[in-house]
Short mmCIF file of C-alpha atoms and ligand atoms in Angstrom, two decimals:
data_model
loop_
_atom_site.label_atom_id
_atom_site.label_comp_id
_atom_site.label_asym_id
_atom_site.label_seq_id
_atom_site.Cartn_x
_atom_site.Cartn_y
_atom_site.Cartn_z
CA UNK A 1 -68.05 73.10 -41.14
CA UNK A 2 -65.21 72.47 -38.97
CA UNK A 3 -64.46 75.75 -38.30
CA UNK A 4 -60.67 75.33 -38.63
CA UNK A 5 -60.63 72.69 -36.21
CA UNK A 6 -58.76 69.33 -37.58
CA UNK A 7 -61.55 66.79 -36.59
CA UNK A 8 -65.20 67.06 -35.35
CA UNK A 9 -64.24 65.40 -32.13
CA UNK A 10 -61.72 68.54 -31.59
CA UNK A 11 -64.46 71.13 -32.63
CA UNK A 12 -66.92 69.14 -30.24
CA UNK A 13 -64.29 68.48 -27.39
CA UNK A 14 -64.22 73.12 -27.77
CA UNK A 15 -67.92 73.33 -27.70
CA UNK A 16 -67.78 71.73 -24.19
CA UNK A 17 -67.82 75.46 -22.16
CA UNK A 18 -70.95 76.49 -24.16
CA UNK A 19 -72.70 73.09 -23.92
CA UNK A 20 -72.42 73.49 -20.21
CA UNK A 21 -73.62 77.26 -20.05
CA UNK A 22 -76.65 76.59 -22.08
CA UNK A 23 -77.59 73.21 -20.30
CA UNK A 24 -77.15 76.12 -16.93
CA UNK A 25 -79.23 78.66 -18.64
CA UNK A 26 -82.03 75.95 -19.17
CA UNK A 27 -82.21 74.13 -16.16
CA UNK A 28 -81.35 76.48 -12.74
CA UNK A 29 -83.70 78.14 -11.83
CA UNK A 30 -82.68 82.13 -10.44
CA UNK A 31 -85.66 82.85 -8.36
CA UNK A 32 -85.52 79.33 -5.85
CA UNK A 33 -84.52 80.78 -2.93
CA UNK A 34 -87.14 83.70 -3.04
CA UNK A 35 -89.92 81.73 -4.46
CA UNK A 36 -88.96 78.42 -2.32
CA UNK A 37 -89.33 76.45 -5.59
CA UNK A 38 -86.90 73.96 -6.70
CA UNK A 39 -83.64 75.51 -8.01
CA UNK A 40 -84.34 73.31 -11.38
CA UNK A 41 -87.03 73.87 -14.01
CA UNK A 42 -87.03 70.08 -15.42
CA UNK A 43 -91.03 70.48 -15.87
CA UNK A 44 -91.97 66.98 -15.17
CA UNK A 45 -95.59 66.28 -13.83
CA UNK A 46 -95.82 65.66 -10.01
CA UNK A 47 -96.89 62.17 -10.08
CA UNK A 48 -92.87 61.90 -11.15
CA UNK A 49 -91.73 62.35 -7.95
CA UNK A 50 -94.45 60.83 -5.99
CA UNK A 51 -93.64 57.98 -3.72
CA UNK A 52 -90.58 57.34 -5.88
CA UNK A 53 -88.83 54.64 -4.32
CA UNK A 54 -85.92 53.87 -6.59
CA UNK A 55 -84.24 54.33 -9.91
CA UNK A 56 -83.57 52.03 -12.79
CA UNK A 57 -81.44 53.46 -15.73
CA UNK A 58 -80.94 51.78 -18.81
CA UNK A 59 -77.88 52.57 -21.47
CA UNK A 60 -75.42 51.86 -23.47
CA UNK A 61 -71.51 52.56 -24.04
CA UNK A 62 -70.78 56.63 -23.51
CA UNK A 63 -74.21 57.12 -21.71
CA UNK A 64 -73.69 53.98 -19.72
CA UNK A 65 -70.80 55.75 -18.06
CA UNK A 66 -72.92 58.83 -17.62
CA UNK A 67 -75.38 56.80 -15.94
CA UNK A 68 -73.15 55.56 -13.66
CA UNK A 69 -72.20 59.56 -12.81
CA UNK A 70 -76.25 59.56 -12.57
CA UNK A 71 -76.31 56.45 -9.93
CA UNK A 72 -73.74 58.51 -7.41
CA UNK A 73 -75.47 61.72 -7.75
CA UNK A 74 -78.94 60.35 -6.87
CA UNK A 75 -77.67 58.07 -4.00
CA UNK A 76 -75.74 60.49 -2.30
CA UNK A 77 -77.32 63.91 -2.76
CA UNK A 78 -81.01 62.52 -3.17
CA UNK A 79 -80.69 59.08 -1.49
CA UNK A 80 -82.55 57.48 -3.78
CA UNK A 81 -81.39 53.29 -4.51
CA UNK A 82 -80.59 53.58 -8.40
CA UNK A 83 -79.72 50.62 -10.67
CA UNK A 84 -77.84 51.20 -13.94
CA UNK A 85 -77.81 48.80 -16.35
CA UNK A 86 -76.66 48.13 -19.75
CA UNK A 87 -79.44 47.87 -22.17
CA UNK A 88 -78.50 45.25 -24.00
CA UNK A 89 -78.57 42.75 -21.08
CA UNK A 90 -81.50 44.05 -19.13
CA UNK A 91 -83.37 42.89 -22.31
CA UNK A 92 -82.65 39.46 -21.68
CA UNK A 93 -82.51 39.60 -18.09
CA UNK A 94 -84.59 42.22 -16.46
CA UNK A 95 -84.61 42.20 -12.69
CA UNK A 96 -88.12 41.52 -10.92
CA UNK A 97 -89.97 44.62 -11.77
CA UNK A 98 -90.73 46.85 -7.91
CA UNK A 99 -93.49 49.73 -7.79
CA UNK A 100 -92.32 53.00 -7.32
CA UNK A 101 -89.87 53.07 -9.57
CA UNK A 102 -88.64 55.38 -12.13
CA UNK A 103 -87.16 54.04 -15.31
CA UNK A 104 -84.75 56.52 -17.26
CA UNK A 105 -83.07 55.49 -20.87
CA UNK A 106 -80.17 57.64 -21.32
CA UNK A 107 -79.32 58.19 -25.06
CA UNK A 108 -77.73 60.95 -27.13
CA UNK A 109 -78.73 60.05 -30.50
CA UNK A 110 -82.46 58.56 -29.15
CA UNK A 111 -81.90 55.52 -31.79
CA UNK A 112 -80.08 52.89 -30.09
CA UNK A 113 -81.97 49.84 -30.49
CA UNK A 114 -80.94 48.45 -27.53
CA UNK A 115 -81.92 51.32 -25.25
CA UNK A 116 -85.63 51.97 -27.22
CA UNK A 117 -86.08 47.65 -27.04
CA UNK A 118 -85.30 48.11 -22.85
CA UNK A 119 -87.54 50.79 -22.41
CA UNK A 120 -90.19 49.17 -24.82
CA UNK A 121 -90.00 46.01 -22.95
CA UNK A 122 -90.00 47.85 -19.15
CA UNK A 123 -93.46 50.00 -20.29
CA UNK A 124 -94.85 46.63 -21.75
CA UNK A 125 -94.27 44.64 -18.70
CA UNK A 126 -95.77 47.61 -16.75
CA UNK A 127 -99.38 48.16 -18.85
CA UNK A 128 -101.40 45.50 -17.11
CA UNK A 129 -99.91 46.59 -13.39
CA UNK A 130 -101.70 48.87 -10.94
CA UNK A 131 -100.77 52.99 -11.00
CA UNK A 132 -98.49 52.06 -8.65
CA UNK A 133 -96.40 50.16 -11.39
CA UNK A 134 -97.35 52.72 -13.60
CA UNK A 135 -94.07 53.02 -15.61
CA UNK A 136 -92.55 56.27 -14.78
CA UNK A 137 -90.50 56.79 -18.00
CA UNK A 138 -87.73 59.18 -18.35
CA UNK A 139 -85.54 59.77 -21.56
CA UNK A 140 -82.40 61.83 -21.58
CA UNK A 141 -81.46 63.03 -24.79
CA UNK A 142 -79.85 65.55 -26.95
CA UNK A 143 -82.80 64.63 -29.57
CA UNK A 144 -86.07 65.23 -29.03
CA UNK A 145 -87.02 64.41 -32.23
CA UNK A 146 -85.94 61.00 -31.80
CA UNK A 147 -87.36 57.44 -31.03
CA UNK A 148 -86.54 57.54 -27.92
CA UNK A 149 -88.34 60.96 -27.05
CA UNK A 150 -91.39 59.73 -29.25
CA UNK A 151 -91.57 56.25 -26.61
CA UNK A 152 -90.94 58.06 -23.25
CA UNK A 153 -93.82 60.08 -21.17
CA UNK A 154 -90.82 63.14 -20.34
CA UNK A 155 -87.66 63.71 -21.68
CA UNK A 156 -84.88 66.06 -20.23
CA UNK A 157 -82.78 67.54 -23.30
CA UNK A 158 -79.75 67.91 -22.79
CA UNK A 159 -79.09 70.86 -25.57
CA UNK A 160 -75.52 69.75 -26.65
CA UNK A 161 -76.49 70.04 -30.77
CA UNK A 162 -75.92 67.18 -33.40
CA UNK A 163 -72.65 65.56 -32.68
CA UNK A 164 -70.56 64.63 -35.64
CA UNK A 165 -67.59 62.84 -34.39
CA UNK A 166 -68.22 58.85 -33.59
CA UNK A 167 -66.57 59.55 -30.39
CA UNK A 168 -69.01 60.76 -28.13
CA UNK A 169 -67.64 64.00 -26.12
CA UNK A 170 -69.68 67.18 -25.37
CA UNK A 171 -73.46 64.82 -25.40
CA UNK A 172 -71.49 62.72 -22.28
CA UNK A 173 -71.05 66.19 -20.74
CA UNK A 174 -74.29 66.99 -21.42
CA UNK A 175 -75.72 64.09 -19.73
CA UNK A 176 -73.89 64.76 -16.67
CA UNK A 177 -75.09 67.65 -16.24
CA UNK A 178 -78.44 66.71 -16.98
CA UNK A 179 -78.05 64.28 -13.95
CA UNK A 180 -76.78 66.60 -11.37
CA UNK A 181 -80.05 68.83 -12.15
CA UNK A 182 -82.12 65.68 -11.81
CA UNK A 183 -80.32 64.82 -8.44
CA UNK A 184 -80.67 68.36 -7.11
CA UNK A 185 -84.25 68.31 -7.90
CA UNK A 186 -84.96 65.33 -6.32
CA UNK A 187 -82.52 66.25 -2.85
CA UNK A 188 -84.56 69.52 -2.68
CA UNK A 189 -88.28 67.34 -3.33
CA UNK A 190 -87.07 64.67 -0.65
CA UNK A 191 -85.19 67.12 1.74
CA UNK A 192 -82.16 65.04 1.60
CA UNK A 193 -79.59 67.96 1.36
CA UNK A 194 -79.48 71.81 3.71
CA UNK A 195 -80.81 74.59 1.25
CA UNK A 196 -77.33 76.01 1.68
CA UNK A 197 -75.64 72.50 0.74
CA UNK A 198 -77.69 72.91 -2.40
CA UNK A 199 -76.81 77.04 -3.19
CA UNK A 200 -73.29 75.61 -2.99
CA UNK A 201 -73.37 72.83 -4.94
CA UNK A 202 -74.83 75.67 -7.92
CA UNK A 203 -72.31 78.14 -7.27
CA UNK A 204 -69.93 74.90 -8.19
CA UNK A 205 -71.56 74.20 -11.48
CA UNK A 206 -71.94 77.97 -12.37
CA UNK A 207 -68.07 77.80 -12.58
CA UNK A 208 -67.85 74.95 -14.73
CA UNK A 209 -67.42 76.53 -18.04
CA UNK A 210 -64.79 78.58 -17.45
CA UNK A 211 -63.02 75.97 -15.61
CA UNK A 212 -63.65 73.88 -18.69
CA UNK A 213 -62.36 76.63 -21.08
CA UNK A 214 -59.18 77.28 -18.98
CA UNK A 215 -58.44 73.44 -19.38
CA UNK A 216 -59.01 73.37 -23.10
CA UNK A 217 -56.28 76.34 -22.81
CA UNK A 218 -53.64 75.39 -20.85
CA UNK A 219 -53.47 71.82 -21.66
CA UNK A 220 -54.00 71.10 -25.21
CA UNK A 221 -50.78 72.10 -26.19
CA UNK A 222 -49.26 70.18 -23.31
CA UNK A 223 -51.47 66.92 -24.26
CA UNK A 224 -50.77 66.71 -28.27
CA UNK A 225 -47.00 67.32 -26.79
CA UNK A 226 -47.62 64.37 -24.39
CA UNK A 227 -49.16 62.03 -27.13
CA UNK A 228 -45.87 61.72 -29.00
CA UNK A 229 -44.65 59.44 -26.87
CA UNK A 230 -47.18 56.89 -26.62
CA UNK A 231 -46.24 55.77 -30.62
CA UNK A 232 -45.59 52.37 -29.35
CA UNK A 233 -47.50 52.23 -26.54
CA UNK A 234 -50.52 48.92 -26.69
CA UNK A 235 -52.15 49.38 -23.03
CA UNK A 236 -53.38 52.03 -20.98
CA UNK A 237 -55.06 51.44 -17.72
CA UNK A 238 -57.24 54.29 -16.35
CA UNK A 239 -57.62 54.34 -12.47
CA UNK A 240 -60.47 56.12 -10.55
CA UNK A 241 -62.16 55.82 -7.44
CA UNK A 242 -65.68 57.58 -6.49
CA UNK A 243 -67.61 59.93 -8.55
CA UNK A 244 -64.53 59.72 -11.17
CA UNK A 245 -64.20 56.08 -11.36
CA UNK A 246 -67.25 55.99 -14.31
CA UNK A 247 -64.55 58.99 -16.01
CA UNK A 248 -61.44 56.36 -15.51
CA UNK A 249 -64.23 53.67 -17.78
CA UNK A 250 -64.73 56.81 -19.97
CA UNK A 251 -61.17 57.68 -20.48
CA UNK A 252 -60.52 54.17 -21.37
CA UNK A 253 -63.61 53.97 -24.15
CA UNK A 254 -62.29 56.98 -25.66
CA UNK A 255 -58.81 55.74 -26.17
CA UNK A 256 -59.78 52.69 -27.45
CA UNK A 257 -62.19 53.63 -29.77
CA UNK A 258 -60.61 56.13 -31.77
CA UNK A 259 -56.46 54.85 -31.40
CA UNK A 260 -57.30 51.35 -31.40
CA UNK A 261 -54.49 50.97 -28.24
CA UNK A 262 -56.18 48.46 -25.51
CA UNK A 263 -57.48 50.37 -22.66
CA UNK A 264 -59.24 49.30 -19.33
CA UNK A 265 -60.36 51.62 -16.84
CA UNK A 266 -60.51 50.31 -13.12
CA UNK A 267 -61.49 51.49 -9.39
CA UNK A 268 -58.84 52.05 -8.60
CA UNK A 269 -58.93 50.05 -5.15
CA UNK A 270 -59.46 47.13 -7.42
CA UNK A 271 -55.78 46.91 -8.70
CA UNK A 272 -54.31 44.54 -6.48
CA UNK A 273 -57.35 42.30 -7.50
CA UNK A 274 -55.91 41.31 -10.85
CA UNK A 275 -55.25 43.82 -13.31
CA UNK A 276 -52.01 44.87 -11.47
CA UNK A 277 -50.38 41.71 -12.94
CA UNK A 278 -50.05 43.79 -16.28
CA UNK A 279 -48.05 46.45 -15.05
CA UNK A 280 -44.72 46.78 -16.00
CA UNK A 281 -42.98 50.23 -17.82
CA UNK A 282 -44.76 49.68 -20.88
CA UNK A 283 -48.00 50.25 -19.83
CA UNK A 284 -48.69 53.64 -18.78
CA UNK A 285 -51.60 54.19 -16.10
CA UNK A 286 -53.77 57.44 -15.73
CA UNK A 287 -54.88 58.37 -12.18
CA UNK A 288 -57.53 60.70 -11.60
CA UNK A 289 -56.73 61.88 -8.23
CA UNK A 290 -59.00 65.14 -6.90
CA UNK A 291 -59.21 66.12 -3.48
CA UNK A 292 -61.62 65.12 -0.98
CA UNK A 293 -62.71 61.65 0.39
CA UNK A 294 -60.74 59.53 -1.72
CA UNK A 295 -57.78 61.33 -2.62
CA UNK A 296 -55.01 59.68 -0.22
CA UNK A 297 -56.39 56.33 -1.35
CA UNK A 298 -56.10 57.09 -5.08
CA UNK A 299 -52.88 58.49 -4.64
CA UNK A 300 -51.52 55.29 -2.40
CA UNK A 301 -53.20 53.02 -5.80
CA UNK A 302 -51.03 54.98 -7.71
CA UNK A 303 -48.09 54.60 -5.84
CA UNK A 304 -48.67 51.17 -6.40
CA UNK A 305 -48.66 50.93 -9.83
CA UNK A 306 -44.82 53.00 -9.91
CA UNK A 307 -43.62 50.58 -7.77
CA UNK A 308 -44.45 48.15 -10.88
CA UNK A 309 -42.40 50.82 -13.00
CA UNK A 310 -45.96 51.85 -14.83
CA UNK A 311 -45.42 55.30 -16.01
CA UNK A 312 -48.20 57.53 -14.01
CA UNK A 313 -50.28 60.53 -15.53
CA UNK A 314 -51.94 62.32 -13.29
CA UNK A 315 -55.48 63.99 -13.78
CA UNK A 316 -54.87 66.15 -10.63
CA UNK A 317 -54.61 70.08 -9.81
CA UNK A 318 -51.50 71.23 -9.75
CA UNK A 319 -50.15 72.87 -6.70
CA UNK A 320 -50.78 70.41 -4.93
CA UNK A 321 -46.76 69.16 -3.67
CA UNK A 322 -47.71 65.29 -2.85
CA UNK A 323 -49.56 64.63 -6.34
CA UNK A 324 -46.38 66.50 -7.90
CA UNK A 325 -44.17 64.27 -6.46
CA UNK A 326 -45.61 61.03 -7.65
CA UNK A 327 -46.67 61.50 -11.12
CA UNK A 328 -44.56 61.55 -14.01
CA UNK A 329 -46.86 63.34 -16.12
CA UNK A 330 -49.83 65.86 -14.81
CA UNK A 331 -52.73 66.83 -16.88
CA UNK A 332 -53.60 69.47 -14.32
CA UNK A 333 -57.54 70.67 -13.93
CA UNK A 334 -58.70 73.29 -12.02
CA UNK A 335 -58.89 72.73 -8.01
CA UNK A 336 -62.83 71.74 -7.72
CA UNK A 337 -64.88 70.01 -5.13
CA UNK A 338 -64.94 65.69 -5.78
CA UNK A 339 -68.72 66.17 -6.45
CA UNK A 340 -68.12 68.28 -9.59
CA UNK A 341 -64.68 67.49 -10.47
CA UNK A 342 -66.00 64.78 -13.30
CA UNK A 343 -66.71 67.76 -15.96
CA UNK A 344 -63.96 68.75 -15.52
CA UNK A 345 -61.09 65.11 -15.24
CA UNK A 346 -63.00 63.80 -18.58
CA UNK A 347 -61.93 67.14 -20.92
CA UNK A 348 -57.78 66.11 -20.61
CA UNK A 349 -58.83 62.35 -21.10
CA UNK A 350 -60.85 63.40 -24.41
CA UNK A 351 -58.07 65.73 -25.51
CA UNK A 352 -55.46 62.78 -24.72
CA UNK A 353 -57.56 60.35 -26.85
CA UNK A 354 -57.73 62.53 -29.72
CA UNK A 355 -54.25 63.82 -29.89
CA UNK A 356 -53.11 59.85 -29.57
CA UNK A 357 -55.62 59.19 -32.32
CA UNK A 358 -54.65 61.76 -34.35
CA UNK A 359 -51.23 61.32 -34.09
CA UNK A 360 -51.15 57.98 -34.85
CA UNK A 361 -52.89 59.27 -38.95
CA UNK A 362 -56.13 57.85 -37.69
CA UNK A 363 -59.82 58.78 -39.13
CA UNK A 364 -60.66 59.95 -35.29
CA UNK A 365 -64.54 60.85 -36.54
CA UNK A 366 -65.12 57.95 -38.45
CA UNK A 367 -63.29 55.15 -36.31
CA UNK A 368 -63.76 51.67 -37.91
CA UNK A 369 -66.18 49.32 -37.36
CA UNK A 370 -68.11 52.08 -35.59
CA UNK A 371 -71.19 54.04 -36.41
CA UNK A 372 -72.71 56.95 -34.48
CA UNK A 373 -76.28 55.40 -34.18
CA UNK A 374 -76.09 51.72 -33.32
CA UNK A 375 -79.72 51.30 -34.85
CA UNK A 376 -79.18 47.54 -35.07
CA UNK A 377 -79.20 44.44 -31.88
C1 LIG B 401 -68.64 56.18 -27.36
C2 LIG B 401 -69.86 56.09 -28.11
C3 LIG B 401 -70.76 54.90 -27.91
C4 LIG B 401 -72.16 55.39 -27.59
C5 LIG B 401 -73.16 54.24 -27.51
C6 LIG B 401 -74.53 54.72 -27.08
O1 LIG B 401 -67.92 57.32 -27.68
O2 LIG B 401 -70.17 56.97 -28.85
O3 LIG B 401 -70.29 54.07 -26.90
O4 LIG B 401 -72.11 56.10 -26.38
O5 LIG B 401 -73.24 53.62 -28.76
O6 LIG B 401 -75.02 55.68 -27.94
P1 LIG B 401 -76.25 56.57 -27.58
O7 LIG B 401 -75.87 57.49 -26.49
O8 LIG B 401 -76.59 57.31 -28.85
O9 LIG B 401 -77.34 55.63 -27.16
#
């Protein structure tokens, strides 16, 4: 069943290119331009979009991170106000509930009790309200025979297949990608984005899977090279600013989960705040440092950090001299636009995590004290 590959998470981690094709082959939509429909086939009912005011998304753990890929995407392309929250304190603490707004749970496995009692309690709270509270529910999934789907008026699936390995890898992609559709539908809907701004932004994600694929074959090699040398190492810190600061939290889950080395993932403009204390050579810090808005300032952060001796891996493309010159290490990706560039800085982080993991004799699918479906408070 695992097709030669040493662990599910690695098999998973490989299905990545195809996850992102077939999420592409399901949700653009060829015929926009002619037709002057929306470039993405989600199918949800109009009254979705209708007077939709703001967003409120509810998650836990890998799909937390996700959802905070999901806030940037609809503030900046649809500019549309979106919350995320953890589920298991919105449960205890949801904000004061606003009409207009559209609740999504984001959940690959559909079971997580925390997630289904947040949504339960949202559409509760909602029933005795006008249409105008009407709870506009919204579950992202890879199961749509799950709880979740069962509880929600719409799901988007997000097609990745049953995921094996604790570690969750190609569903996070998955979810991504289902939130850049939902963002592009909505920018097109509101008019928040130039028709042309939006044909680009597809010609960007049409590339992903190749770019994804040429990672997995460059680098893998490089990376399982790479993890020898962390035997001893306790703490990571993961740096990101922008679009890629929810992949510096998501490099830092991985790690931790499945090699059991502490791991904290920062903005990286948040540094000199605190956490910078802990540098010293023992601590290696990962950067993810694409081009485009924030680049100088992630790569003056990680300046920063050598000054304090940290050793610094950079998630960063490669030709680029400056980047070259500053990081001791480079887990090079593909040169892509900011906007995209999380699909493709998360696939070295995964591949760093497992090769750590595995290097280290650990049971990377079954890491303790985890389970896959947190079914329980
Ligand atoms: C991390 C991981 C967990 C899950 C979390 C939510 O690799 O697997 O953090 O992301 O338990 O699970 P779902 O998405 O099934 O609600």
């Amino acid at each position: 069943e695992k097709q030669g590959f040493r662990h599910f998470m690695l098999k998973e981690i490989y299905e990545q290119p195809g996850v992102v094709r077939t999420c592409l082959e399901a949700y653009l939509n060829p015929d926009w331009e002619a037709n002057q429909e929306s470039p993405i086939k989600l199918g949800l009912p109009e009254h979705f979009y209708q007077d939709l005011e703001q967003v409120q998304i509810l998650a836990c753990g890998t799909s937390w991170h996700a959802s905070l890929v999901g806030k940037y995407l609809l503030e900046q392309l649809a500019e549309v106000p979106t919350m995320v929250q953890y589920a298991s304190e919105f449960r205890y603490a949801p904000p004061p509930i606003t009409a207009n707004t559209l609740t999504i749970g984001v959940t690959q496995s559909g079971e997580t009790a925390d997630t289904l009692a947040a949504l339960a309690m949202e559409q509760q709270r909602r029933s005795g309200k006008t249409s105008q509270y009407q709870a506009r529910l919204l579950g992202i999934t890879n199961r749509p025979e799950s709880s979740l789907a069962q509880m929600v008026a719409q799901i988007i699936d997000t097609h990745a297949g049953i995921e094996i390995g604790v570690a969750a890898t190609k569903t996070f992609v998955a979810q991504l990608m289902a939130f850049y559709f939902l963002a592009l539908d909505l920018a097109y809907r509101r008019q928040t984005l130039p028709l042309e701004r939006i044909a680009e932004i597809i010609a960007g994600l049409r590339q992903l899977p190749a770019e994804v694929e040429l990672i997995l074959e460059s680098q893998e090699r490089y990376i399982e090279e790479l993890a020898h040398e962390f035997n001893e190492t306790q703490d990571f810190i993961f740096l990101g600013r922008g679009i890629n600061f929810p992949i510096a939290l998501e490099g830092a889950l991985k790690l931790k989960e499945i090699s059991y080395i502490h791991a904290e993932g920062y903005p990286a403009g948040e540094m000199k705040h605190g956490p910078i204390a802990l540098l010293d050579a023992k601590v290696p810090v990962v950067a993810i440092a694409m081009p485009g808005s924030l680049y100088e300032k992630v790569l003056s952060n990680a300046q920063e950090a050598k000054a304090r001796d940290a050793r610094l891996i950079g998630v960063t493309p490669k030709d680029v001299p400056q980047a070259t010159e500053i990081f001791d290490d480079l887990l090079p990706v593909p040169k892509m636009e900011e906007l995209l560039s999380p699909i493709l800085t998360v696939i070295p982080l995964q591949l760093l995590a497992y090769h750590i993991a595995a290097r280290r004799g650990l049971d990377v699918d079954q890491p303790r004290n985890l389970a896959k479906s947190v079914t329980v408070e």
